[in-house]
mmCIF file of C-alpha atoms in Angstrom:
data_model
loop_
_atom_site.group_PDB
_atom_site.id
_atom_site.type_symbol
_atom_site.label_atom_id
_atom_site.label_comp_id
_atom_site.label_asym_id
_atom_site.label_seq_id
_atom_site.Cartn_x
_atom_site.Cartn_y
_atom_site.Cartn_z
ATOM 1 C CA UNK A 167 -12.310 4.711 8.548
ATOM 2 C CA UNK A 168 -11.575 7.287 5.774
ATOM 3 C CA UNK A 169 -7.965 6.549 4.614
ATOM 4 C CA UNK A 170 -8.065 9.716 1.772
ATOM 5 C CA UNK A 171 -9.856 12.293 0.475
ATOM 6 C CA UNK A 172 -9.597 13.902 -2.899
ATOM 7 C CA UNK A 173 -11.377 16.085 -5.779
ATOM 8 C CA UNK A 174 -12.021 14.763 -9.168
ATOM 9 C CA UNK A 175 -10.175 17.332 -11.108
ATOM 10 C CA UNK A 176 -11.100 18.865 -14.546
ATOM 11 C CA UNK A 177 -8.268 17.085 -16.182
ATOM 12 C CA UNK A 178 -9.540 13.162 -15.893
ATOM 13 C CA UNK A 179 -11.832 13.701 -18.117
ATOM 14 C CA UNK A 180 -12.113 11.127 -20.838
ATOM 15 C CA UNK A 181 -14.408 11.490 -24.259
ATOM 16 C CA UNK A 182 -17.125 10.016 -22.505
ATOM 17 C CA UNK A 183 -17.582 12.806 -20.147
ATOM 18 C CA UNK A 184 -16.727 10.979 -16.905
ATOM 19 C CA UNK A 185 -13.323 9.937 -14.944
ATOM 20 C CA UNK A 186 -11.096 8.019 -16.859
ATOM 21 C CA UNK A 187 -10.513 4.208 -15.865
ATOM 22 C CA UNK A 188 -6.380 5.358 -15.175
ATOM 23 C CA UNK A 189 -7.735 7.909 -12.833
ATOM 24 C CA UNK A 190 -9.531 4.759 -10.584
ATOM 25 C CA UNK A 191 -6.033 2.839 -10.216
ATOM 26 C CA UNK A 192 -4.420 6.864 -9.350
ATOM 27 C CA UNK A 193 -7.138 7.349 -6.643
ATOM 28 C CA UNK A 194 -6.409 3.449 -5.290
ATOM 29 C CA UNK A 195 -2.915 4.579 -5.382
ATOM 30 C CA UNK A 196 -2.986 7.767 -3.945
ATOM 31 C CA UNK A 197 -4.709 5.618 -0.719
ATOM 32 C CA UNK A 198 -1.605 3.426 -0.158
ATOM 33 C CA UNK A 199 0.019 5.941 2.507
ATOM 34 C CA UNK A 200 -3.479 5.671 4.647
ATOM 35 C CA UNK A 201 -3.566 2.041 4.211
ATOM 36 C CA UNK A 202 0.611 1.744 5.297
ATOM 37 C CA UNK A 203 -0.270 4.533 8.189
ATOM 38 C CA UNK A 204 -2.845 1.898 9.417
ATOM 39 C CA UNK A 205 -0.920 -0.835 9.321
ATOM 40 C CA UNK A 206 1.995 1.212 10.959
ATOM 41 C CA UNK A 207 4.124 1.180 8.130
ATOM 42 C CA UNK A 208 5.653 4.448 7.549
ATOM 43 C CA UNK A 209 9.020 5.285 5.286
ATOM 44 C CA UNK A 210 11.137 3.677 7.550
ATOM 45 C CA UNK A 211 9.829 0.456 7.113
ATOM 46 C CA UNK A 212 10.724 0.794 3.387
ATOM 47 C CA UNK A 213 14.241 2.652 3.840
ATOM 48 C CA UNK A 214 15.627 0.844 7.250
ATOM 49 C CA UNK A 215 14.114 -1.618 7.356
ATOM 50 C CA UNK A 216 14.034 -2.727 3.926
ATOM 51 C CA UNK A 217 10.461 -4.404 3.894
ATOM 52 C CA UNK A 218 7.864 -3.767 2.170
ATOM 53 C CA UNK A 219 4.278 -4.519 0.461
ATOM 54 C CA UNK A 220 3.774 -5.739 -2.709
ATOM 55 C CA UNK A 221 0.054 -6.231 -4.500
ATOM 56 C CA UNK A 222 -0.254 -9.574 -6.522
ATOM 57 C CA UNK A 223 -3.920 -9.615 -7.224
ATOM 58 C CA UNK A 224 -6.648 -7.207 -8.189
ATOM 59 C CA UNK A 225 -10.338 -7.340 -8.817
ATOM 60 C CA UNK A 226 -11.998 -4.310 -10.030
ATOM 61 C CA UNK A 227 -15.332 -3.625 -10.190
ATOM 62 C CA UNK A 228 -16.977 0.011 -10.977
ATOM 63 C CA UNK A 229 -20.508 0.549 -10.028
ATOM 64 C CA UNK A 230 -21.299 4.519 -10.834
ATOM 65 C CA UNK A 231 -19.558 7.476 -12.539
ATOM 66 C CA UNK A 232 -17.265 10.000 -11.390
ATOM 67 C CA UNK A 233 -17.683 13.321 -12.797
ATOM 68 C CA UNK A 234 -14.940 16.266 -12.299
ATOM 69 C CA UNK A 235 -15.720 18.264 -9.404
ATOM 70 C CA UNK A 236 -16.824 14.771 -7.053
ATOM 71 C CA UNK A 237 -15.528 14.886 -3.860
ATOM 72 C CA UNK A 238 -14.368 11.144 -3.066
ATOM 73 C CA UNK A 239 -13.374 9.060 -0.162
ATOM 74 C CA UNK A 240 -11.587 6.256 0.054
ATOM 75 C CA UNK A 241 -11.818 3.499 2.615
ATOM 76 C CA UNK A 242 -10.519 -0.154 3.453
ATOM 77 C CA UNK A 243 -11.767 -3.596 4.810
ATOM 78 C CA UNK A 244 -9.420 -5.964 5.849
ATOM 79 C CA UNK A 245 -10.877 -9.301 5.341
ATOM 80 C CA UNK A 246 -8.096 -12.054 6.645
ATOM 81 C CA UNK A 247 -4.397 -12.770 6.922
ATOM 82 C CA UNK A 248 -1.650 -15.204 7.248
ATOM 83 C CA UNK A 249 1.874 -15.115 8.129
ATOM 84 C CA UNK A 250 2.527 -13.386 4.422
ATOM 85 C CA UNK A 251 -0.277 -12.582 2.656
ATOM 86 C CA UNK A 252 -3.518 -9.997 3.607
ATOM 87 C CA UNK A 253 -6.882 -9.949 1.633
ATOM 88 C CA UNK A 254 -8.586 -6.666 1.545
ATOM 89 C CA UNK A 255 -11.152 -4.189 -0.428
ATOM 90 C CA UNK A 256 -10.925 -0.608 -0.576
ATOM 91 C CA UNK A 257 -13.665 1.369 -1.492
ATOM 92 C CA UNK A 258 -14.086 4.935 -3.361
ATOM 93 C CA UNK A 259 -17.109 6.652 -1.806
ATOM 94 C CA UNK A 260 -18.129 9.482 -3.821
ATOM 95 C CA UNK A 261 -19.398 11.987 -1.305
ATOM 96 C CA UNK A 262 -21.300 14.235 -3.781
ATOM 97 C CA UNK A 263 -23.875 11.734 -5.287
ATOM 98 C CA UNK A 264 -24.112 9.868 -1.813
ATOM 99 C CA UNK A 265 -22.842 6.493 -4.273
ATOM 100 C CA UNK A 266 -20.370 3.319 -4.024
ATOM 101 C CA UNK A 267 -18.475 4.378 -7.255
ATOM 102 C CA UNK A 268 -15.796 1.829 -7.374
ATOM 103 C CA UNK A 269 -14.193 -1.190 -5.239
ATOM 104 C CA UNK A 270 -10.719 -2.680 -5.298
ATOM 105 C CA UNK A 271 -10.367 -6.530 -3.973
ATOM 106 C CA UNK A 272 -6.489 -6.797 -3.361
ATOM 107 C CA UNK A 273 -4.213 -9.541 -2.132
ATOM 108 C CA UNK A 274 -0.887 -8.380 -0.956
ATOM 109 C CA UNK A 275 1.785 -9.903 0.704
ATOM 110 C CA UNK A 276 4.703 -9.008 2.918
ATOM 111 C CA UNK A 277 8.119 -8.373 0.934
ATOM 112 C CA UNK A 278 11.597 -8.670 1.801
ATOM 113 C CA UNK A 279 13.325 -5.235 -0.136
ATOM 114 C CA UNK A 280 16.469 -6.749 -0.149
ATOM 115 C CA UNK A 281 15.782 -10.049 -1.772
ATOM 116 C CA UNK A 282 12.672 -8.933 -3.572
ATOM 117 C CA UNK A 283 11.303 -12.011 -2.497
ATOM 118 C CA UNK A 284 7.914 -12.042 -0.314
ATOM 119 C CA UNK A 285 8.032 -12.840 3.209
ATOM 120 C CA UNK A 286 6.530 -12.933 6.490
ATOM 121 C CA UNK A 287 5.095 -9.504 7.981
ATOM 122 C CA UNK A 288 6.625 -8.342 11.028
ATOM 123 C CA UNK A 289 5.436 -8.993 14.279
ATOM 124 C CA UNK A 290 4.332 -5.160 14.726
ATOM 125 C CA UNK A 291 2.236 -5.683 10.978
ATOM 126 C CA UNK A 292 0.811 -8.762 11.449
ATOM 127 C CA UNK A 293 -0.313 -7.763 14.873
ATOM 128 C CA UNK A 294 -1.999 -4.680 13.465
ATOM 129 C CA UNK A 295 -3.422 -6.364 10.780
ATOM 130 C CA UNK A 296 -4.926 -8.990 13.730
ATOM 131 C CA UNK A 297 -6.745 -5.734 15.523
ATOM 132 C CA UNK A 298 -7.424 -4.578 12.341
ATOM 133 C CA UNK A 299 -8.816 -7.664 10.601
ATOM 134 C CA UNK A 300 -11.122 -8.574 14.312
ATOM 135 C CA UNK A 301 -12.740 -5.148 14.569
ATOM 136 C CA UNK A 302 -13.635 -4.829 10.607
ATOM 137 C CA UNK A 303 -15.115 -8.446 11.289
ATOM 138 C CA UNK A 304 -17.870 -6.979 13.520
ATOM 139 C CA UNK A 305 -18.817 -5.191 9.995
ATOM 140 C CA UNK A 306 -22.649 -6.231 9.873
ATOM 141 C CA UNK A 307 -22.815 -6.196 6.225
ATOM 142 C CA UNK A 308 -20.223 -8.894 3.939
ATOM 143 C CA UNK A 309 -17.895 -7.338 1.960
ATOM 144 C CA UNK A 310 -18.814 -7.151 -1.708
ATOM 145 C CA UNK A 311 -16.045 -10.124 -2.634
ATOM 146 C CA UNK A 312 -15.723 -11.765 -6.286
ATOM 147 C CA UNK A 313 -15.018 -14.967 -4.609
ATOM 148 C CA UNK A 314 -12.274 -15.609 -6.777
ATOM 149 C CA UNK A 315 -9.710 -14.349 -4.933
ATOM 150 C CA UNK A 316 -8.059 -15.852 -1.472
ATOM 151 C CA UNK A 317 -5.086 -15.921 0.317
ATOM 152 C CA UNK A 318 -4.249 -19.749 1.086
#
């Protein structure tokens, strides 16, 4: 499922002629709100709630270019759970070359906003994440891990 969309504009340029490696991290970021939205997070979670999400491990690993003027998707696999802590990879598809630029293997956990302490997700999140994490496990292919990272 597509989370964002987005074109590579003329200002991420870097010497090299291609996107520069800040622009990857802005396009990961600028994916967060589809992520939350499938997770059923939305601003109230954060403001009335006062939970949130915080990352605590990254891998990155870049596999083609991005050029100004690519149009890019970005997509996520949830991978597992537990009562705090998800494992995931999101994906940046660039839709002009037909390529797997870039992937992002995260591990992020559930966070209480008033103790800024992590903490268990919410029933409503972690039963999301439960639908979520079965149906991307019918995923014929395995997801492109670094086998480094886990969440027990």
């Amino acid at each position: 499922e597509k989370i964002s969309k987005h074109t590579i504009p003329e200002n991420w340029q870097d010497q090299n002629g291609h996107v520069n490696i800040q622009y990857y991290q802005k396009l990961y970021d600028l994916s967060g709100w589809g992520m939350f939205n499938q997770l059923g997070v939305d601003q109230t979670y954060f403001s009335e709630r006062k939970l949130g999400l915080f990352d605590l491990e990254h891998h990155l690993y870049y596999l083609h270019e991005l050029h100004v003027g690519d149009v890019v998707s970005l997509h996520c696999r949830y991978l597992a759970k537990n009562k705090k802590r998800m494992h995931g990879i999101v994906f940046i598809v660039n839709e002009s070359r037909n390529q797997l630029s870039s992937t992002l293997e995260f591990i992020a956990t559930g966070a209480n906003l008033q103790t800024r302490r992590t903490d268990d997700f919410p029933e409503d999140v972690s039963s999301n994440l439960d639908r979520i994490i079965n149906a991307h496990s019918s995923i014929l292919w395995p997801a492109p891990v670094c086998g480094a990272m886990s969440i027990e």
